[in-house]
C-alpha positions as protocol buffer text, in pm:
chain_id: "A"
residue {
  index: 1
  type: MET
  ca { x: -2562 y: -679 z: 1788 }
}
residue {
  index: 2
  type: PRO
  ca { x: -2641 y: -368 z: 2000 }
}
residue {
  index: 3
  type: ILE
  ca { x: -2753 y: -78 z: 1781 }
}
residue {
  index: 4
  type: HIS
  ca { x: -2482 y: 158 z: 1908 }
}
residue {
  index: 5
  type: LEU
  ca { x: -2209 y: -95 z: 1831 }
}
residue {
  index: 6
  type: GLU
  ca { x: -2354 y: -153 z: 1486 }
}
residue {
  index: 7
  type: ARG
  ca { x: -2352 y: 222 z: 1423 }
}
residue {
  index: 8
  type: ASP
  ca { x: -1992 y: 263 z: 1539 }
}
residue {
  index: 9
  type: LEU
  ca { x: -1871 y: -32 z: 1331 }
}
residue {
  index: 10
  type: GLU
  ca { x: -2035 y: 117 z: 1023 }
}
residue {
  index: 11
  type: GLN
  ca { x: -1867 y: 451 z: 1091 }
}
residue {
  index: 12
  type: LEU
  ca { x: -1535 y: 270 z: 1133 }
}
residue {
  index: 13
  type: LYS
  ca { x: -1581 y: 98 z: 798 }
}
residue {
  index: 14
  type: LYS
  ca { x: -1650 y: 431 z: 627 }
}
residue {
  index: 15
  type: ALA
  ca { x: -1343 y: 586 z: 789 }
}
residue {
  index: 16
  type: ILE
  ca { x: -1120 y: 300 z: 670 }
}
residue {
  index: 17
  type: LEU
  ca { x: -1261 y: 327 z: 318 }
}
residue {
  index: 18
  type: THR
  ca { x: -1188 y: 700 z: 315 }
}
residue {
  index: 19
  type: LEU
  ca { x: -830 y: 631 z: 420 }
}
residue {
  index: 20
  type: GLY
  ca { x: -805 y: 357 z: 158 }
}
residue {
  index: 21
  type: ALA
  ca { x: -920 y: 596 z: -115 }
}
residue {
  index: 22
  type: MET
  ca { x: -663 y: 854 z: -6 }
}
residue {
  index: 23
  type: VAL
  ca { x: -385 y: 597 z: -13 }
}
residue {
  index: 24
  type: GLU
  ca { x: -490 y: 456 z: -351 }
}
residue {
  index: 25
  type: SER
  ca { x: -488 y: 807 z: -497 }
}
residue {
  index: 26
  type: ALA
  ca { x: -145 y: 883 z: -350 }
}
residue {
  index: 27
  type: THR
  ca { x: -3 y: 560 z: -493 }
}
residue {
  index: 28
  type: ASP
  ca { x: -149 y: 625 z: -838 }
}
residue {
  index: 29
  type: ARG
  ca { x: -17 y: 982 z: -849 }
}
residue {
  index: 30
  type: ALA
  ca { x: 329 y: 885 z: -722 }
}
residue {
  index: 31
  type: ILE
  ca { x: 373 y: 623 z: -994 }
}
residue {
  index: 32
  type: LEU
  ca { x: 236 y: 858 z: -1261 }
}
residue {
  index: 33
  type: ALA
  ca { x: 474 y: 1130 z: -1144 }
}
residue {
  index: 34
  type: LEU
  ca { x: 765 y: 893 z: -1203 }
}
residue {
  index: 35
  type: THR
  ca { x: 660 y: 749 z: -1538 }
}
residue {
  index: 36
  type: ASP
  ca { x: 529 y: 1075 z: -1689 }
}
residue {
  index: 37
  type: ARG
  ca { x: 783 y: 1309 z: -1523 }
}
residue {
  index: 38
  type: ARG
  ca { x: 515 y: 1520 z: -1354 }
}
residue {
  index: 39
  type: LEU
  ca { x: 678 y: 1710 z: -1074 }
}
residue {
  index: 40
  type: GLU
  ca { x: 353 y: 1869 z: -956 }
}
residue {
  index: 41
  type: LEU
  ca { x: 203 y: 1526 z: -886 }
}
residue {
  index: 42
  type: ALA
  ca { x: 509 y: 1420 z: -689 }
}
residue {
  index: 43
  type: GLU
  ca { x: 487 y: 1735 z: -479 }
}
residue {
  index: 44
  type: GLU
  ca { x: 114 y: 1681 z: -417 }
}
residue {
  index: 45
  type: VAL
  ca { x: 179 y: 1332 z: -283 }
}
residue {
  index: 46
  type: ILE
  ca { x: 463 y: 1448 z: -58 }
}
residue {
  index: 47
  type: VAL
  ca { x: 254 y: 1728 z: 92 }
}
residue {
  index: 48
  type: GLY
  ca { x: -56 y: 1510 z: 117 }
}
residue {
  index: 49
  type: ASP
  ca { x: 111 y: 1246 z: 334 }
}
residue {
  index: 50
  type: ARG
  ca { x: 31 y: 1452 z: 644 }
}
residue {
  index: 51
  type: ALA
  ca { x: -342 y: 1419 z: 577 }
}
residue {
  index: 52
  type: ILE
  ca { x: -304 y: 1040 z: 553 }
}
residue {
  index: 53
  type: ASP
  ca { x: -116 y: 1035 z: 884 }
}
residue {
  index: 54
  type: ASP
  ca { x: -389 y: 1244 z: 1048 }
}
residue {
  index: 55
  type: ARG
  ca { x: -660 y: 1014 z: 916 }
}
residue {
  index: 56
  type: GLU
  ca { x: -473 y: 706 z: 1044 }
}
residue {
  index: 57
  type: ILE
  ca { x: -457 y: 854 z: 1394 }
}
residue {
  index: 58
  type: LYS
  ca { x: -830 y: 930 z: 1383 }
}
residue {
  index: 59
  type: VAL
  ca { x: -921 y: 578 z: 1273 }
}
residue {
  index: 60
  type: GLU
  ca { x: -703 y: 425 z: 1543 }
}
residue {
  index: 61
  type: GLY
  ca { x: -887 y: 637 z: 1798 }
}
residue {
  index: 62
  type: GLU
  ca { x: -1222 y: 513 z: 1670 }
}
residue {
  index: 63
  type: CYS
  ca { x: -1105 y: 151 z: 1700 }
}
residue {
  index: 64
  type: LEU
  ca { x: -988 y: 203 z: 2056 }
}
residue {
  index: 65
  type: LYS
  ca { x: -1313 y: 378 z: 2146 }
}
residue {
  index: 66
  type: ILE
  ca { x: -1515 y: 82 z: 2020 }
}
residue {
  index: 67
  type: LEU
  ca { x: -1301 y: -162 z: 2217 }
}
residue {
  index: 68
  type: ALA
  ca { x: -1335 y: 45 z: 2535 }
}
residue {
  index: 69
  type: LEU
  ca { x: -1706 y: 131 z: 2512 }
}
residue {
  index: 70
  type: HIS
  ca { x: -1853 y: -185 z: 2365 }
}
residue {
  index: 71
  type: GLN
  ca { x: -1606 y: -460 z: 2457 }
}
residue {
  index: 72
  type: PRO
  ca { x: -1694 y: -655 z: 2141 }
}
residue {
  index: 73
  type: VAL
  ca { x: -1652 y: -1033 z: 2129 }
}
residue {
  index: 74
  type: ALA
  ca { x: -1618 y: -1306 z: 1866 }
}
residue {
  index: 75
  type: ASN
  ca { x: -1676 y: -1178 z: 1510 }
}
residue {
  index: 76
  type: ASP
  ca { x: -1707 y: -814 z: 1613 }
}
residue {
  index: 77
  type: LEU
  ca { x: -1380 y: -829 z: 1806 }
}
residue {
  index: 78
  type: ARG
  ca { x: -1200 y: -985 z: 1507 }
}
residue {
  index: 79
  type: TYR
  ca { x: -1346 y: -712 z: 1288 }
}
residue {
  index: 80
  type: VAL
  ca { x: -1210 y: -429 z: 1504 }
}
residue {
  index: 81
  type: ILE
  ca { x: -869 y: -595 z: 1543 }
}
residue {
  index: 82
  type: ALA
  ca { x: -848 y: -645 z: 1166 }
}
residue {
  index: 83
  type: MET
  ca { x: -942 y: -281 z: 1107 }
}
residue {
  index: 84
  type: LEU
  ca { x: -666 y: -169 z: 1343 }
}
residue {
  index: 85
  type: LYS
  ca { x: -414 y: -370 z: 1140 }
}
residue {
  index: 86
  type: VAL
  ca { x: -551 y: -250 z: 806 }
}
residue {
  index: 87
  type: ASN
  ca { x: -536 y: 109 z: 930 }
}
residue {
  index: 88
  type: SER
  ca { x: -166 y: 70 z: 1011 }
}
residue {
  index: 89
  type: ASP
  ca { x: -94 y: -101 z: 678 }
}
residue {
  index: 90
  type: LEU
  ca { x: -268 y: 174 z: 482 }
}
residue {
  index: 91
  type: GLU
  ca { x: -72 y: 445 z: 662 }
}
residue {
  index: 92
  type: ARG
  ca { x: 247 y: 261 z: 569 }
}
residue {
  index: 93
  type: VAL
  ca { x: 138 y: 248 z: 204 }
}
residue {
  index: 94
  type: GLY
  ca { x: 90 y: 624 z: 221 }
}
residue {
  index: 95
  type: ASP
  ca { x: 446 y: 661 z: 350 }
}
residue {
  index: 96
  type: LEU
  ca { x: 578 y: 439 z: 70 }
}
residue {
  index: 97
  type: ALA
  ca { x: 386 y: 635 z: -192 }
}
residue {
  index: 98
  type: GLY
  ca { x: 549 y: 947 z: -49 }
}
residue {
  index: 99
  type: ASN
  ca { x: 889 y: 781 z: -83 }
}
residue {
  index: 100
  type: VAL
  ca { x: 820 y: 698 z: -449 }
}
residue {
  index: 101
  type: ALA
  ca { x: 714 y: 1059 z: -504 }
}
residue {
  index: 102
  type: GLU
  ca { x: 1035 y: 1188 z: -343 }
}
residue {
  index: 103
  type: ARG
  ca { x: 1252 y: 973 z: -572 }
}
residue {
  index: 104
  type: ALA
  ca { x: 1045 y: 1080 z: -872 }
}
residue {
  index: 105
  type: ALA
  ca { x: 1092 y: 1446 z: -780 }
}
residue {
  index: 106
  type: THR
  ca { x: 1468 y: 1396 z: -747 }
}
residue {
  index: 107
  type: LEU
  ca { x: 1493 y: 1228 z: -1087 }
}
residue {
  index: 108
  type: ILE
  ca { x: 1279 y: 1496 z: -1254 }
}
residue {
  index: 109
  type: ARG
  ca { x: 1472 y: 1787 z: -1103 }
}
residue {
  index: 110
  type: ASP
  ca { x: 1823 y: 1650 z: -1146 }
}
residue {
  index: 111
  type: HIS
  ca { x: 1808 y: 1455 z: -1473 }
}
residue {
  index: 112
  type: GLU
  ca { x: 1667 y: 1553 z: -1812 }
}
residue {
  index: 113
  type: ALA
  ca { x: 1587 y: 1198 z: -1921 }
}
residue {
  index: 114
  type: VAL
  ca { x: 1579 y: 869 z: -1733 }
}
residue {
  index: 115
  type: ALA
  ca { x: 1537 y: 525 z: -1889 }
}
residue {
  index: 116
  type: ILE
  ca { x: 1288 y: 356 z: -1659 }
}
residue {
  index: 117
  type: PRO
  ca { x: 1292 y: -26 z: -1686 }
}
residue {
  index: 118
  type: PRO
  ca { x: 955 y: -155 z: -1810 }
}
residue {
  index: 119
  type: GLN
  ca { x: 941 y: -387 z: -1510 }
}
residue {
  index: 120
  type: ILE
  ca { x: 891 y: -83 z: -1284 }
}
residue {
  index: 121
  type: HIS
  ca { x: 579 y: 11 z: -1476 }
}
residue {
  index: 122
  type: GLU
  ca { x: 464 y: -352 z: -1458 }
}
residue {
  index: 123
  type: MET
  ca { x: 529 y: -362 z: -1083 }
}
residue {
  index: 124
  type: GLY
  ca { x: 330 y: -43 z: -1040 }
}
residue {
  index: 125
  type: VAL
  ca { x: 33 y: -186 z: -1228 }
}
residue {
  index: 126
  type: ILE
  ca { x: 33 y: -507 z: -1024 }
}
residue {
  index: 127
  type: ALA
  ca { x: 92 y: -336 z: -688 }
}
residue {
  index: 128
  type: ARG
  ca { x: -193 y: -91 z: -750 }
}
residue {
  index: 129
  type: ALA
  ca { x: -423 y: -377 z: -853 }
}
residue {
  index: 130
  type: MET
  ca { x: -328 y: -570 z: -538 }
}
residue {
  index: 131
  type: LEU
  ca { x: -407 y: -268 z: -322 }
}
residue {
  index: 132
  type: ARG
  ca { x: -741 y: -217 z: -495 }
}
residue {
  index: 133
  type: ASP
  ca { x: -828 y: -588 z: -469 }
}
residue {
  index: 134
  type: SER
  ca { x: -734 y: -605 z: -102 }
}
residue {
  index: 135
  type: LEU
  ca { x: -961 y: -310 z: -25 }
}
residue {
  index: 136
  type: ASN
  ca { x: -1245 y: -460 z: -230 }
}
residue {
  index: 137
  type: ALA
  ca { x: -1195 y: -786 z: -41 }
}
residue {
  index: 138
  type: LEU
  ca { x: -1224 y: -588 z: 281 }
}
residue {
  index: 139
  type: ILE
  ca { x: -1541 y: -407 z: 172 }
}
residue {
  index: 140
  type: HIS
  ca { x: -1716 y: -725 z: 59 }
}
residue {
  index: 141
  type: GLN
  ca { x: -1546 y: -961 z: 309 }
}
residue {
  index: 142
  type: ASN
  ca { x: -1439 y: -1169 z: 9 }
}
residue {
  index: 143
  type: THR
  ca { x: -1176 y: -1421 z: 114 }
}
residue {
  index: 144
  type: GLU
  ca { x: -1143 y: -1562 z: -238 }
}
residue {
  index: 145
  type: LEU
  ca { x: -1032 y: -1222 z: -366 }
}
residue {
  index: 146
  type: ALA
  ca { x: -807 y: -1180 z: -63 }
}
residue {
  index: 147
  type: ARG
  ca { x: -630 y: -1507 z: -139 }
}
residue {
  index: 148
  type: LYS
  ca { x: -580 y: -1396 z: -501 }
}
residue {
  index: 149
  type: VAL
  ca { x: -387 y: -1096 z: -367 }
}
residue {
  index: 150
  type: LEU
  ca { x: -157 y: -1335 z: -179 }
}
residue {
  index: 151
  type: ASP
  ca { x: -80 y: -1519 z: -503 }
}
residue {
  index: 152
  type: ASP
  ca { x: -13 y: -1196 z: -696 }
}
residue {
  index: 153
  type: ASP
  ca { x: 261 y: -1097 z: -451 }
}
residue {
  index: 154
  type: GLU
  ca { x: 495 y: -1356 z: -600 }
}
residue {
  index: 155
  type: GLU
  ca { x: 477 y: -1181 z: -939 }
}
residue {
  index: 156
  type: VAL
  ca { x: 580 y: -851 z: -783 }
}
residue {
  index: 157
  type: ASP
  ca { x: 873 y: -1017 z: -606 }
}
residue {
  index: 158
  type: ARG
  ca { x: 989 y: -1167 z: -937 }
}
residue {
  index: 159
  type: ARG
  ca { x: 986 y: -834 z: -1116 }
}
residue {
  index: 160
  type: HIS
  ca { x: 1162 y: -668 z: -823 }
}
residue {
  index: 161
  type: LYS
  ca { x: 1452 y: -911 z: -864 }
}
residue {
  index: 162
  type: GLU
  ca { x: 1455 y: -853 z: -1240 }
}
residue {
  index: 163
  type: ILE
  ca { x: 1478 y: -477 z: -1192 }
}
residue {
  index: 164
  type: TYR
  ca { x: 1774 y: -507 z: -958 }
}
residue {
  index: 165
  type: GLY
  ca { x: 1951 y: -721 z: -1219 }
}
residue {
  index: 166
  type: VAL
  ca { x: 1879 y: -475 z: -1500 }
}
residue {
  index: 167
  type: LEU
  ca { x: 1994 y: -173 z: -1300 }
}
residue {
  index: 168
  type: GLN
  ca { x: 2306 y: -343 z: -1166 }
}
residue {
  index: 169
  type: ALA
  ca { x: 2405 y: -436 z: -1522 }
}
residue {
  index: 170
  type: ARG
  ca { x: 2337 y: -79 z: -1635 }
}
residue {
  index: 171
  type: MET
  ca { x: 2562 y: 66 z: -1365 }
}
residue {
  index: 172
  type: LYS
  ca { x: 2837 y: -183 z: -1444 }
}
residue {
  index: 173
  type: THR
  ca { x: 2826 y: -93 z: -1813 }
}
residue {
  index: 174
  type: ASP
  ca { x: 2800 y: 283 z: -1757 }
}
residue {
  index: 175
  type: PRO
  ca { x: 2902 y: 405 z: -1409 }
}
residue {
  index: 176
  type: GLN
  ca { x: 2770 y: 753 z: -1493 }
}
residue {
  index: 177
  type: GLN
  ca { x: 2418 y: 613 z: -1461 }
}
residue {
  index: 178
  type: VAL
  ca { x: 2461 y: 535 z: -1092 }
}
residue {
  index: 179
  type: ASP
  ca { x: 2285 y: 859 z: -994 }
}
residue {
  index: 180
  type: THR
  ca { x: 1969 y: 752 z: -1178 }
}
residue {
  index: 181
  type: CYS
  ca { x: 1986 y: 379 z: -1108 }
}
residue {
  index: 182
  type: ILE
  ca { x: 2004 y: 408 z: -729 }
}
residue {
  index: 183
  type: PRO
  ca { x: 1675 y: 604 z: -699 }
}
residue {
  index: 184
  type: LEU
  ca { x: 1510 y: 358 z: -938 }
}
residue {
  index: 185
  type: MET
  ca { x: 1624 y: 69 z: -721 }
}
residue {
  index: 186
  type: SER
  ca { x: 1466 y: 245 z: -426 }
}
residue {
  index: 187
  type: VAL
  ca { x: 1141 y: 288 z: -620 }
}
residue {
  index: 188
  type: SER
  ca { x: 1138 y: -82 z: -698 }
}
residue {
  index: 189
  type: ARG
  ca { x: 1183 y: -161 z: -331 }
}
residue {
  index: 190
  type: TYR
  ca { x: 901 y: 77 z: -232 }
}
residue {
  index: 191
  type: LEU
  ca { x: 663 y: -80 z: -485 }
}
residue {
  index: 192
  type: GLU
  ca { x: 754 y: -424 z: -355 }
}
residue {
  index: 193
  type: ARG
  ca { x: 672 y: -306 z: -4 }
}
residue {
  index: 194
  type: ILE
  ca { x: 338 y: -159 z: -119 }
}
residue {
  index: 195
  type: ALA
  ca { x: 253 y: -504 z: -255 }
}
residue {
  index: 196
  type: ASP
  ca { x: 354 y: -652 z: 82 }
}
residue {
  index: 197
  type: MET
  ca { x: 118 y: -414 z: 261 }
}
residue {
  index: 198
  type: ALA
  ca { x: -164 y: -512 z: 24 }
}
residue {
  index: 199
  type: THR
  ca { x: -84 y: -873 z: 111 }
}
residue {
  index: 200
  type: ASN
  ca { x: -106 y: -788 z: 481 }
}
residue {
  index: 201
  type: ILE
  ca { x: -450 y: -635 z: 428 }
}
residue {
  index: 202
  type: ALA
  ca { x: -563 y: -946 z: 240 }
}
residue {
  index: 203
  type: GLU
  ca { x: -441 y: -1161 z: 528 }
}
residue {
  index: 204
  type: ASP
  ca { x: -633 y: -940 z: 770 }
}
residue {
  index: 205
  type: VAL
  ca { x: -949 y: -999 z: 564 }
}
residue {
  index: 206
  type: VAL
  ca { x: -904 y: -1375 z: 594 }
}
residue {
  index: 207
  type: PHE
  ca { x: -857 y: -1335 z: 970 }
}
residue {
  index: 208
  type: MET
  ca { x: -1162 y: -1111 z: 999 }
}
residue {
  index: 209
  type: VAL
  ca { x: -1392 y: -1343 z: 804 }
}
residue {
  index: 210
  type: ASP
  ca { x: -1260 y: -1690 z: 884 }
}
residue {
  index: 211
  type: GLY
  ca { x: -1067 y: -1636 z: 1206 }
}
residue {
  index: 212
  type: GLU
  ca { x: -762 y: -1790 z: 1036 }
}
residue {
  index: 213
  type: VAL
  ca { x: -418 y: -1638 z: 1096 }
}
residue {
  index: 214
  type: ILE
  ca { x: -210 y: -1684 z: 778 }
}
residue {
  index: 215
  type: ARG
  ca { x: 39 y: -1401 z: 810 }
}
residue {
  index: 216
  type: HIS
  ca { x: 332 y: -1632 z: 891 }
}
residue {
  index: 217
  type: ARG
  ca { x: 225 y: -1926 z: 682 }
}
residue {
  index: 218
  type: PRO
  ca { x: 503 y: -2132 z: 517 }
}
residue {
  index: 219
  type: ALA
  ca { x: 587 y: -2039 z: 159 }
}
């Protein structure tokens, strides 16, 4: 590998890891804002989304520069393409964390107490672990860990369905709880989507390492 390409790929890896750390932090704080009713954390995540967007644009530029200047082939080309996809997925996770933070802020400001279904906490734990594992799989090019993330996604989907059932029953029993249940349903959907993005990253790792496209594999 030419030394300049090697240098630029290493810089790209560091830039992606920085973005990943920012997104992980935003996700953690958004969920904590909801469960612990911490408005200041929710506001930090909402404001901080701009920095994530800016970083995503910068990383995309670095990927395009490598493609234009070095015209990588084979493994190096797969690496850059995978990083482009991961970059986009991470930016989307940042957006979803911001959405969770916005719903948390609404619930904190407008309602004194909200009964949060335990499945939401469980979803948050699993989704965060999936995001962390997908990034670790990326760092270490570990396809075994990446495939574990794919399996974990089914557990998140199951809890997402459970939450919808719990909240629908709650609204049917007490229509006055609609104003709190609807935002919680949105949070559940956002957490489910964060898990989907972690799954996408894991699939990108498999593509990067093995050259295997599994994104549209049969269930």
